[in-house]
């Protein structure tokens, strides 16, 4: 919050984002930043196997010699451990199990070993956890069964413990930004990956329109769609409209500003089944890397640019050794027009009722996208 105040006064940006290095063809390095609300795949994206992490939570952006550069200001990573397992998160799993220093929070401990929900191993029927001495099936003061580990249990490790840390992660000059990604937990609206048409549309239609369905990592009821401006709403110490305008103005005079993307790892079909596998995020990130470097074409939609089927088919084969079907592509990348219109209406209502200093360009841009959708 203090950094956001300082950045506002001095003309830079303090953002709630991971920083990662995506590795393109022929050894190319492309740095991507991403803002996702809690439990939406933020740390898991920064830790994708085969890519490199720079930081998983905070990013400071400055313009240096006409180029937007970014730095990680933390010395470690702090992630939700629920559902971290050897299959879906092998890099995190490895660092949690090899000799070294790890801080575990709100896990179950039995004979000095930590256990957590979704780890893919048998969990003891008794031990010590956030409720004290625990046995399977015991009830808490609220009459509900106490889980072995808390759904919001965490782990913390130093950057130096990560074998996949980028060699340049602590560069005091920062790193050049190729792309910025906004992602939330969205069951029915956004496609798995999409590029905004411009910096301004990216900030407004992807970042300033970010919503996410609540999980156990947030207070209150699960599954409720909540507005979360650029995944930074909880930390903003300046007026919302001013924050949006600062982001819009930041790329002024930059010849080639970073491309802006949205991602959605949580799209579901009408039966409630996920349309993406958790490992698929590698493909969405690598497609973004190709777009940043001008190597693949894209299809224009009312809300942005989406991948061509054959490019994804190749990425799935090359990097996941999977046969990606046209049927999967059609189900994932259908533009859901009623849902997108409803989203614009929901978010605009918030700005009109709650944010008195909203820049007019937000309403104008929403109107343009609404017309395209109709």
mmCIF file of C-alpha atoms in Angstrom:
data_model
loop_
_atom_site.group_PDB
_atom_site.id
_atom_site.type_symbol
_atom_site.label_atom_id
_atom_site.label_comp_id
_atom_site.label_asym_id
_atom_site.label_seq_id
_atom_site.Cartn_x
_atom_site.Cartn_y
_atom_site.Cartn_z
ATOM 1 C CA UNK A 1 0.000 0.000 0.000
ATOM 2 C CA UNK A 2 2.874 2.350 0.790
ATOM 3 C CA UNK A 3 4.540 1.431 -2.509
ATOM 4 C CA UNK A 4 1.333 2.224 -4.429
ATOM 5 C CA UNK A 5 1.283 5.685 -2.812
ATOM 6 C CA UNK A 6 4.943 6.239 -3.648
ATOM 7 C CA UNK A 7 4.496 4.990 -7.227
ATOM 8 C CA UNK A 8 1.517 7.325 -7.701
ATOM 9 C CA UNK A 9 3.610 10.341 -6.643
ATOM 10 C CA UNK A 10 6.676 9.374 -8.670
ATOM 11 C CA UNK A 11 5.144 8.069 -11.913
ATOM 12 C CA UNK A 12 5.777 4.311 -11.731
ATOM 13 C CA UNK A 13 3.525 1.329 -10.938
ATOM 14 C CA UNK A 14 3.421 -1.031 -7.935
ATOM 15 C CA UNK A 15 1.384 -4.085 -8.961
ATOM 16 C CA UNK A 16 0.160 -7.328 -7.400
ATOM 17 C CA UNK A 17 1.718 -9.554 -10.080
ATOM 18 C CA UNK A 18 3.978 -12.509 -10.672
ATOM 19 C CA UNK A 19 6.944 -12.168 -13.025
ATOM 20 C CA UNK A 20 8.101 -15.135 -15.103
ATOM 21 C CA UNK A 21 10.359 -15.946 -18.021
ATOM 22 C CA UNK A 22 8.655 -17.818 -20.834
ATOM 23 C CA UNK A 23 11.153 -19.692 -22.983
ATOM 24 C CA UNK A 24 10.446 -19.356 -26.686
ATOM 25 C CA UNK A 25 12.009 -21.049 -29.719
ATOM 26 C CA UNK A 26 15.807 -21.035 -30.134
ATOM 27 C CA UNK A 27 16.491 -20.027 -26.536
ATOM 28 C CA UNK A 28 14.476 -16.794 -26.649
ATOM 29 C CA UNK A 29 13.621 -15.252 -23.276
ATOM 30 C CA UNK A 30 10.353 -13.332 -22.893
ATOM 31 C CA UNK A 31 9.332 -11.865 -19.543
ATOM 32 C CA UNK A 32 5.630 -11.924 -18.688
ATOM 33 C CA UNK A 33 3.810 -10.482 -15.661
ATOM 34 C CA UNK A 34 0.432 -11.608 -14.367
ATOM 35 C CA UNK A 35 -2.254 -10.435 -11.927
ATOM 36 C CA UNK A 36 -4.566 -13.187 -10.637
ATOM 37 C CA UNK A 37 -6.661 -13.074 -7.436
ATOM 38 C CA UNK A 38 -5.873 -15.600 -4.712
ATOM 39 C CA UNK A 39 -6.266 -19.303 -5.634
ATOM 40 C CA UNK A 40 -6.503 -18.607 -9.373
ATOM 41 C CA UNK A 41 -3.201 -20.157 -10.443
ATOM 42 C CA UNK A 42 -0.856 -17.208 -9.922
ATOM 43 C CA UNK A 43 2.048 -19.015 -8.235
ATOM 44 C CA UNK A 44 1.443 -22.173 -10.282
ATOM 45 C CA UNK A 45 1.786 -20.105 -13.480
ATOM 46 C CA UNK A 46 5.001 -18.478 -12.293
ATOM 47 C CA UNK A 47 6.264 -22.013 -11.499
ATOM 48 C CA UNK A 48 5.241 -23.786 -14.730
ATOM 49 C CA UNK A 49 7.701 -26.637 -15.420
ATOM 50 C CA UNK A 50 10.158 -25.742 -18.166
ATOM 51 C CA UNK A 51 9.791 -21.984 -17.643
ATOM 52 C CA UNK A 52 11.513 -19.722 -15.080
ATOM 53 C CA UNK A 53 10.249 -17.716 -12.130
ATOM 54 C CA UNK A 54 11.330 -14.169 -11.277
ATOM 55 C CA UNK A 55 8.731 -13.536 -8.537
ATOM 56 C CA UNK A 56 5.238 -14.683 -7.620
ATOM 57 C CA UNK A 57 3.512 -11.764 -5.936
ATOM 58 C CA UNK A 58 4.781 -8.178 -6.302
ATOM 59 C CA UNK A 59 6.079 -6.297 -9.327
ATOM 60 C CA UNK A 60 7.392 -2.745 -9.620
ATOM 61 C CA UNK A 61 7.294 -1.203 -13.118
ATOM 62 C CA UNK A 62 9.394 1.724 -14.306
ATOM 63 C CA UNK A 63 10.126 3.236 -17.703
ATOM 64 C CA UNK A 64 13.876 3.194 -18.380
ATOM 65 C CA UNK A 65 15.241 4.530 -21.680
ATOM 66 C CA UNK A 66 11.829 4.305 -23.337
ATOM 67 C CA UNK A 67 11.252 0.700 -22.234
ATOM 68 C CA UNK A 68 8.926 -0.687 -19.559
ATOM 69 C CA UNK A 69 10.966 -2.756 -17.099
ATOM 70 C CA UNK A 70 9.888 -4.734 -14.045
ATOM 71 C CA UNK A 71 11.523 -5.876 -10.797
ATOM 72 C CA UNK A 72 10.608 -8.380 -8.087
ATOM 73 C CA UNK A 73 11.046 -6.801 -4.641
ATOM 74 C CA UNK A 74 10.605 -9.953 -2.548
ATOM 75 C CA UNK A 75 13.115 -12.604 -1.516
ATOM 76 C CA UNK A 76 10.830 -15.637 -1.716
ATOM 77 C CA UNK A 77 7.465 -17.041 -2.735
ATOM 78 C CA UNK A 78 4.362 -17.539 -0.581
ATOM 79 C CA UNK A 79 1.722 -19.829 -2.063
ATOM 80 C CA UNK A 80 -1.437 -21.751 -1.218
ATOM 81 C CA UNK A 81 -0.479 -25.399 -0.668
ATOM 82 C CA UNK A 82 -3.938 -26.960 -1.039
ATOM 83 C CA UNK A 83 -3.982 -29.274 -4.108
ATOM 84 C CA UNK A 84 -0.229 -28.922 -4.674
ATOM 85 C CA UNK A 85 0.801 -32.419 -5.750
ATOM 86 C CA UNK A 86 3.536 -34.189 -7.689
ATOM 87 C CA UNK A 87 1.445 -34.484 -10.872
ATOM 88 C CA UNK A 88 0.102 -30.948 -11.266
ATOM 89 C CA UNK A 89 2.876 -28.913 -9.601
ATOM 90 C CA UNK A 90 6.108 -30.913 -9.890
ATOM 91 C CA UNK A 91 8.431 -27.919 -9.447
ATOM 92 C CA UNK A 92 6.729 -26.753 -6.239
ATOM 93 C CA UNK A 93 6.438 -30.352 -5.021
ATOM 94 C CA UNK A 94 10.180 -30.822 -5.464
ATOM 95 C CA UNK A 95 11.191 -27.733 -3.495
ATOM 96 C CA UNK A 96 8.784 -28.662 -0.665
ATOM 97 C CA UNK A 97 10.374 -32.105 -0.327
ATOM 98 C CA UNK A 98 14.096 -31.579 -0.841
ATOM 99 C CA UNK A 99 16.374 -30.628 2.090
ATOM 100 C CA UNK A 100 16.169 -26.930 2.884
ATOM 101 C CA UNK A 101 14.123 -24.296 4.650
ATOM 102 C CA UNK A 102 10.346 -24.238 4.160
ATOM 103 C CA UNK A 103 7.723 -22.476 6.276
ATOM 104 C CA UNK A 104 4.421 -24.389 6.328
ATOM 105 C CA UNK A 105 1.302 -22.681 7.648
ATOM 106 C CA UNK A 106 -1.992 -24.290 8.714
ATOM 107 C CA UNK A 107 -1.072 -27.802 7.535
ATOM 108 C CA UNK A 108 -1.530 -31.092 9.439
ATOM 109 C CA UNK A 109 1.626 -32.331 11.204
ATOM 110 C CA UNK A 110 2.221 -35.956 12.218
ATOM 111 C CA UNK A 111 5.618 -37.055 13.545
ATOM 112 C CA UNK A 112 7.245 -33.926 12.172
ATOM 113 C CA UNK A 113 5.902 -34.338 8.642
ATOM 114 C CA UNK A 114 3.423 -31.914 6.994
ATOM 115 C CA UNK A 115 0.275 -33.075 5.193
ATOM 116 C CA UNK A 116 -2.332 -31.085 3.298
ATOM 117 C CA UNK A 117 -5.567 -31.461 1.350
ATOM 118 C CA UNK A 118 -5.056 -32.524 -2.262
ATOM 119 C CA UNK A 119 -1.415 -33.594 -1.906
ATOM 120 C CA UNK A 120 -2.123 -36.907 -3.646
ATOM 121 C CA UNK A 121 -0.937 -39.057 -0.724
ATOM 122 C CA UNK A 122 -2.681 -40.766 2.178
ATOM 123 C CA UNK A 123 -3.241 -38.327 5.053
ATOM 124 C CA UNK A 124 -2.985 -39.557 8.679
ATOM 125 C CA UNK A 125 -6.211 -39.876 10.650
ATOM 126 C CA UNK A 126 -4.777 -37.874 13.538
ATOM 127 C CA UNK A 127 -2.151 -35.236 14.209
ATOM 128 C CA UNK A 128 -1.803 -31.559 15.057
ATOM 129 C CA UNK A 129 -3.236 -28.786 12.927
ATOM 130 C CA UNK A 130 -4.759 -25.295 13.081
ATOM 131 C CA UNK A 131 -7.439 -26.596 15.502
ATOM 132 C CA UNK A 132 -4.908 -28.197 17.885
ATOM 133 C CA UNK A 133 -4.901 -31.967 18.410
ATOM 134 C CA UNK A 134 -6.937 -33.320 15.510
ATOM 135 C CA UNK A 135 -8.633 -36.631 14.707
ATOM 136 C CA UNK A 136 -10.510 -37.522 11.550
ATOM 137 C CA UNK A 137 -14.201 -36.548 11.703
ATOM 138 C CA UNK A 138 -13.897 -34.228 14.713
ATOM 139 C CA UNK A 139 -16.167 -31.190 14.761
ATOM 140 C CA UNK A 140 -15.216 -27.602 15.507
ATOM 141 C CA UNK A 141 -17.132 -25.083 17.669
ATOM 142 C CA UNK A 142 -19.345 -24.301 14.656
ATOM 143 C CA UNK A 143 -20.490 -27.935 14.417
ATOM 144 C CA UNK A 144 -18.687 -28.455 11.093
ATOM 145 C CA UNK A 145 -16.145 -31.226 10.475
ATOM 146 C CA UNK A 146 -12.578 -29.916 10.819
ATOM 147 C CA UNK A 147 -10.479 -30.609 7.715
ATOM 148 C CA UNK A 148 -6.987 -32.104 8.199
ATOM 149 C CA UNK A 149 -5.323 -28.968 6.837
ATOM 150 C CA UNK A 150 -6.898 -25.556 6.353
ATOM 151 C CA UNK A 151 -8.073 -24.831 2.789
ATOM 152 C CA UNK A 152 -5.979 -21.646 2.948
ATOM 153 C CA UNK A 153 -2.818 -23.434 4.187
ATOM 154 C CA UNK A 154 0.412 -21.947 2.790
ATOM 155 C CA UNK A 155 4.076 -22.577 2.106
ATOM 156 C CA UNK A 156 6.963 -20.094 1.946
ATOM 157 C CA UNK A 157 10.412 -20.690 0.417
ATOM 158 C CA UNK A 158 13.332 -18.469 -0.550
ATOM 159 C CA UNK A 159 13.922 -17.667 -4.236
ATOM 160 C CA UNK A 160 17.426 -19.116 -3.916
ATOM 161 C CA UNK A 161 15.876 -22.516 -3.108
ATOM 162 C CA UNK A 162 14.146 -22.675 -6.490
ATOM 163 C CA UNK A 163 16.066 -24.468 -9.220
ATOM 164 C CA UNK A 164 13.819 -22.803 -11.807
ATOM 165 C CA UNK A 165 14.574 -19.248 -10.618
ATOM 166 C CA UNK A 166 15.623 -17.038 -13.511
ATOM 167 C CA UNK A 167 19.348 -16.242 -13.441
ATOM 168 C CA UNK A 168 18.445 -12.545 -13.562
ATOM 169 C CA UNK A 169 15.640 -12.590 -10.967
ATOM 170 C CA UNK A 170 17.380 -10.060 -8.690
ATOM 171 C CA UNK A 171 18.668 -7.702 -11.396
ATOM 172 C CA UNK A 172 18.596 -4.158 -9.929
ATOM 173 C CA UNK A 173 17.968 -2.758 -13.436
ATOM 174 C CA UNK A 174 14.789 -4.807 -13.735
ATOM 175 C CA UNK A 175 13.793 -6.881 -16.757
ATOM 176 C CA UNK A 176 12.062 -5.925 -20.039
ATOM 177 C CA UNK A 177 8.321 -6.691 -20.047
ATOM 178 C CA UNK A 178 6.933 -8.504 -23.089
ATOM 179 C CA UNK A 179 3.384 -9.088 -21.901
ATOM 180 C CA UNK A 180 0.951 -8.600 -19.020
ATOM 181 C CA UNK A 181 -1.721 -11.182 -18.172
ATOM 182 C CA UNK A 182 -4.928 -10.803 -16.158
ATOM 183 C CA UNK A 183 -6.676 -13.959 -14.960
ATOM 184 C CA UNK A 184 -9.492 -14.889 -12.613
ATOM 185 C CA UNK A 185 -11.626 -17.858 -11.596
ATOM 186 C CA UNK A 186 -14.386 -17.650 -14.215
ATOM 187 C CA UNK A 187 -16.682 -20.593 -14.928
ATOM 188 C CA UNK A 188 -18.650 -19.240 -17.878
ATOM 189 C CA UNK A 189 -17.362 -16.108 -19.647
ATOM 190 C CA UNK A 190 -13.703 -15.594 -20.648
ATOM 191 C CA UNK A 191 -11.950 -17.955 -23.080
ATOM 192 C CA UNK A 192 -8.723 -19.678 -21.920
ATOM 193 C CA UNK A 193 -6.439 -17.039 -23.494
ATOM 194 C CA UNK A 194 -7.086 -13.838 -25.424
ATOM 195 C CA UNK A 195 -5.004 -10.815 -26.425
ATOM 196 C CA UNK A 196 -6.383 -7.303 -26.048
ATOM 197 C CA UNK A 197 -6.419 -5.060 -29.127
ATOM 198 C CA UNK A 198 -4.369 -2.310 -27.450
ATOM 199 C CA UNK A 199 -2.750 -1.216 -24.186
ATOM 200 C CA UNK A 200 -5.834 0.857 -23.275
ATOM 201 C CA UNK A 201 -8.305 -1.956 -24.033
ATOM 202 C CA UNK A 202 -6.108 -4.362 -22.113
ATOM 203 C CA UNK A 203 -6.104 -2.169 -19.011
ATOM 204 C CA UNK A 204 -9.842 -1.502 -19.229
ATOM 205 C CA UNK A 205 -11.400 -4.710 -20.615
ATOM 206 C CA UNK A 206 -8.986 -7.195 -19.039
ATOM 207 C CA UNK A 207 -7.529 -5.498 -15.938
ATOM 208 C CA UNK A 208 -10.188 -3.033 -14.781
ATOM 209 C CA UNK A 209 -12.937 -5.592 -15.537
ATOM 210 C CA UNK A 210 -11.356 -8.467 -13.617
ATOM 211 C CA UNK A 211 -13.778 -10.628 -11.653
ATOM 212 C CA UNK A 212 -13.165 -13.886 -9.830
ATOM 213 C CA UNK A 213 -15.344 -16.495 -8.178
ATOM 214 C CA UNK A 214 -14.517 -16.769 -4.472
ATOM 215 C CA UNK A 215 -12.706 -19.760 -2.961
ATOM 216 C CA UNK A 216 -11.677 -20.853 0.516
ATOM 217 C CA UNK A 217 -8.731 -18.447 0.306
ATOM 218 C CA UNK A 218 -11.178 -15.551 0.600
ATOM 219 C CA UNK A 219 -13.588 -14.765 3.414
ATOM 220 C CA UNK A 220 -17.266 -15.543 3.064
ATOM 221 C CA UNK A 221 -19.200 -17.900 0.813
ATOM 222 C CA UNK A 222 -17.415 -19.865 -1.928
ATOM 223 C CA UNK A 223 -18.409 -19.535 -5.611
ATOM 224 C CA UNK A 224 -19.529 -15.898 -5.487
ATOM 225 C CA UNK A 225 -18.376 -13.719 -8.408
ATOM 226 C CA UNK A 226 -16.473 -10.715 -7.027
ATOM 227 C CA UNK A 227 -14.993 -7.653 -8.709
ATOM 228 C CA UNK A 228 -11.231 -7.300 -8.206
ATOM 229 C CA UNK A 229 -9.690 -4.413 -10.130
ATOM 230 C CA UNK A 230 -6.394 -5.706 -11.595
ATOM 231 C CA UNK A 231 -6.240 -8.166 -8.663
ATOM 232 C CA UNK A 232 -5.097 -5.196 -6.590
ATOM 233 C CA UNK A 233 -8.335 -3.948 -5.038
ATOM 234 C CA UNK A 234 -7.496 -4.991 -1.469
ATOM 235 C CA UNK A 235 -4.232 -3.042 -1.545
ATOM 236 C CA UNK A 236 -5.195 0.211 -3.275
ATOM 237 C CA UNK A 237 -4.293 3.273 -1.223
ATOM 238 C CA UNK A 238 -5.282 5.801 -3.900
ATOM 239 C CA UNK A 239 -8.669 6.442 -5.570
ATOM 240 C CA UNK A 240 -9.671 3.691 -8.016
ATOM 241 C CA UNK A 241 -10.182 6.029 -10.950
ATOM 242 C CA UNK A 242 -6.756 7.583 -10.425
ATOM 243 C CA UNK A 243 -5.182 4.128 -10.293
ATOM 244 C CA UNK A 244 -6.792 3.176 -13.617
ATOM 245 C CA UNK A 245 -5.678 6.464 -15.198
ATOM 246 C CA UNK A 246 -2.112 5.926 -13.941
ATOM 247 C CA UNK A 247 -2.069 2.547 -15.686
ATOM 248 C CA UNK A 248 -3.453 4.026 -18.889
ATOM 249 C CA UNK A 249 -0.932 6.876 -18.872
ATOM 250 C CA UNK A 250 2.017 4.641 -18.037
ATOM 251 C CA UNK A 251 2.502 3.457 -21.639
ATOM 252 C CA UNK A 252 2.274 6.944 -23.168
ATOM 253 C CA UNK A 253 5.244 7.552 -25.452
ATOM 254 C CA UNK A 254 6.294 3.886 -25.377
ATOM 255 C CA UNK A 255 6.803 2.762 -28.979
ATOM 256 C CA UNK A 256 5.973 -0.913 -28.372
ATOM 257 C CA UNK A 257 4.215 -1.312 -25.020
ATOM 258 C CA UNK A 258 3.773 -4.835 -23.633
ATOM 259 C CA UNK A 259 0.862 -6.811 -25.075
ATOM 260 C CA UNK A 260 -1.971 -7.456 -22.634
ATOM 261 C CA UNK A 261 -3.759 -10.808 -22.342
ATOM 262 C CA UNK A 262 -6.515 -12.433 -20.307
ATOM 263 C CA UNK A 263 -6.442 -16.076 -19.259
ATOM 264 C CA UNK A 264 -9.033 -18.342 -17.670
ATOM 265 C CA UNK A 265 -8.063 -21.757 -16.307
ATOM 266 C CA UNK A 266 -11.512 -22.411 -14.826
ATOM 267 C CA UNK A 267 -13.978 -22.421 -17.733
ATOM 268 C CA UNK A 268 -16.678 -25.089 -17.317
ATOM 269 C CA UNK A 269 -19.276 -26.755 -19.504
ATOM 270 C CA UNK A 270 -22.981 -26.852 -18.650
ATOM 271 C CA UNK A 271 -22.429 -29.998 -16.546
ATOM 272 C CA UNK A 272 -19.945 -28.173 -14.349
ATOM 273 C CA UNK A 273 -16.897 -30.007 -15.715
ATOM 274 C CA UNK A 274 -13.707 -28.047 -16.409
ATOM 275 C CA UNK A 275 -12.903 -27.513 -20.088
ATOM 276 C CA UNK A 276 -9.175 -27.040 -19.352
ATOM 277 C CA UNK A 277 -6.664 -29.362 -17.751
ATOM 278 C CA UNK A 278 -4.433 -27.711 -15.137
ATOM 279 C CA UNK A 279 -1.323 -28.411 -17.233
ATOM 280 C CA UNK A 280 -2.896 -26.624 -20.222
ATOM 281 C CA UNK A 281 -1.841 -23.253 -18.838
ATOM 282 C CA UNK A 282 1.625 -23.901 -20.270
ATOM 283 C CA UNK A 283 0.112 -23.772 -23.771
ATOM 284 C CA UNK A 284 -1.799 -20.539 -23.123
ATOM 285 C CA UNK A 285 1.382 -18.899 -21.780
ATOM 286 C CA UNK A 286 3.532 -20.123 -24.679
ATOM 287 C CA UNK A 287 0.942 -18.858 -27.180
ATOM 288 C CA UNK A 288 1.151 -15.436 -25.505
ATOM 289 C CA UNK A 289 4.951 -15.616 -25.827
ATOM 290 C CA UNK A 290 4.627 -16.290 -29.563
ATOM 291 C CA UNK A 291 2.224 -13.354 -29.967
ATOM 292 C CA UNK A 292 4.574 -11.001 -28.103
ATOM 293 C CA UNK A 293 7.255 -11.913 -30.626
ATOM 294 C CA UNK A 294 4.984 -11.721 -33.682
ATOM 295 C CA UNK A 295 5.335 -15.400 -34.604
ATOM 296 C CA UNK A 296 1.687 -16.486 -34.941
ATOM 297 C CA UNK A 297 -1.471 -14.948 -36.371
ATOM 298 C CA UNK A 298 -4.726 -14.652 -34.404
ATOM 299 C CA UNK A 299 -8.476 -14.440 -34.953
ATOM 300 C CA UNK A 300 -10.289 -11.186 -34.178
ATOM 301 C CA UNK A 301 -13.287 -11.463 -31.853
ATOM 302 C CA UNK A 302 -15.411 -8.701 -30.289
ATOM 303 C CA UNK A 303 -13.329 -8.874 -27.107
ATOM 304 C CA UNK A 304 -9.813 -9.439 -28.467
ATOM 305 C CA UNK A 305 -7.591 -11.832 -30.430
ATOM 306 C CA UNK A 306 -7.770 -15.603 -29.917
ATOM 307 C CA UNK A 307 -5.470 -18.403 -31.128
ATOM 308 C CA UNK A 308 -5.811 -20.283 -34.406
ATOM 309 C CA UNK A 309 -6.552 -23.964 -33.813
ATOM 310 C CA UNK A 310 -3.511 -25.314 -35.651
ATOM 311 C CA UNK A 311 -1.105 -23.232 -33.540
ATOM 312 C CA UNK A 312 -2.554 -24.620 -30.302
ATOM 313 C CA UNK A 313 -2.574 -28.130 -31.751
ATOM 314 C CA UNK A 314 1.164 -27.808 -32.398
ATOM 315 C CA UNK A 315 1.894 -26.381 -28.924
ATOM 316 C CA UNK A 316 -0.062 -29.160 -27.194
ATOM 317 C CA UNK A 317 1.829 -31.788 -29.203
ATOM 318 C CA UNK A 318 5.285 -30.247 -28.766
ATOM 319 C CA UNK A 319 5.072 -29.327 -25.077
ATOM 320 C CA UNK A 320 2.480 -31.643 -23.478
ATOM 321 C CA UNK A 321 2.585 -34.531 -25.970
ATOM 322 C CA UNK A 322 -1.204 -34.340 -26.242
ATOM 323 C CA UNK A 323 -3.522 -34.508 -29.239
ATOM 324 C CA UNK A 324 -5.582 -31.331 -28.964
ATOM 325 C CA UNK A 325 -8.900 -31.824 -30.724
ATOM 326 C CA UNK A 326 -10.914 -29.364 -32.768
ATOM 327 C CA UNK A 327 -13.866 -30.243 -30.538
ATOM 328 C CA UNK A 328 -11.962 -29.086 -27.441
ATOM 329 C CA UNK A 329 -10.909 -25.916 -29.237
ATOM 330 C CA UNK A 330 -14.468 -25.085 -30.280
ATOM 331 C CA UNK A 331 -15.814 -25.639 -26.760
ATOM 332 C CA UNK A 332 -13.056 -23.577 -25.125
ATOM 333 C CA UNK A 333 -12.865 -20.685 -27.581
ATOM 334 C CA UNK A 334 -16.536 -20.055 -28.296
ATOM 335 C CA UNK A 335 -17.167 -16.366 -27.581
ATOM 336 C CA UNK A 336 -19.956 -16.399 -25.016
ATOM 337 C CA UNK A 337 -21.836 -13.274 -26.087
ATOM 338 C CA UNK A 338 -24.641 -13.085 -23.466
ATOM 339 C CA UNK A 339 -22.156 -13.763 -20.651
ATOM 340 C CA UNK A 340 -19.727 -11.119 -21.918
ATOM 341 C CA UNK A 341 -22.521 -8.559 -22.203
ATOM 342 C CA UNK A 342 -23.685 -9.403 -18.677
ATOM 343 C CA UNK A 343 -20.137 -8.996 -17.389
ATOM 344 C CA UNK A 344 -19.835 -5.512 -18.934
ATOM 345 C CA UNK A 345 -23.153 -4.558 -17.329
ATOM 346 C CA UNK A 346 -22.096 -5.858 -13.894
ATOM 347 C CA UNK A 347 -18.724 -4.135 -13.905
ATOM 348 C CA UNK A 348 -20.001 -0.847 -15.338
ATOM 349 C CA UNK A 349 -22.666 -0.722 -12.616
ATOM 350 C CA UNK A 350 -19.915 -0.936 -9.980
ATOM 351 C CA UNK A 351 -17.996 1.935 -11.530
ATOM 352 C CA UNK A 352 -21.071 4.147 -11.931
ATOM 353 C CA UNK A 353 -22.266 3.527 -8.373
ATOM 354 C CA UNK A 354 -19.001 3.219 -6.429
ATOM 355 C CA UNK A 355 -16.179 5.011 -8.288
ATOM 356 C CA UNK A 356 -16.866 8.713 -8.669
ATOM 357 C CA UNK A 357 -13.583 9.448 -10.486
ATOM 358 C CA UNK A 358 -13.897 6.717 -13.153
ATOM 359 C CA UNK A 359 -12.191 7.927 -16.383
ATOM 360 C CA UNK A 360 -14.696 8.507 -19.205
ATOM 361 C CA UNK A 361 -12.593 6.307 -21.497
ATOM 362 C CA UNK A 362 -13.702 3.276 -19.470
ATOM 363 C CA UNK A 363 -17.370 3.880 -20.268
ATOM 364 C CA UNK A 364 -16.544 4.693 -23.906
ATOM 365 C CA UNK A 365 -14.520 1.494 -24.281
ATOM 366 C CA UNK A 366 -17.208 -0.623 -22.622
ATOM 367 C CA UNK A 367 -19.712 0.838 -25.117
ATOM 368 C CA UNK A 368 -17.456 -0.072 -28.086
ATOM 369 C CA UNK A 369 -17.029 -3.663 -26.911
ATOM 370 C CA UNK A 370 -20.754 -3.939 -26.179
ATOM 371 C CA UNK A 371 -21.531 -2.797 -29.751
ATOM 372 C CA UNK A 372 -19.077 -5.348 -31.172
ATOM 373 C CA UNK A 373 -20.677 -8.137 -29.148
ATOM 374 C CA UNK A 374 -24.191 -7.152 -30.230
#
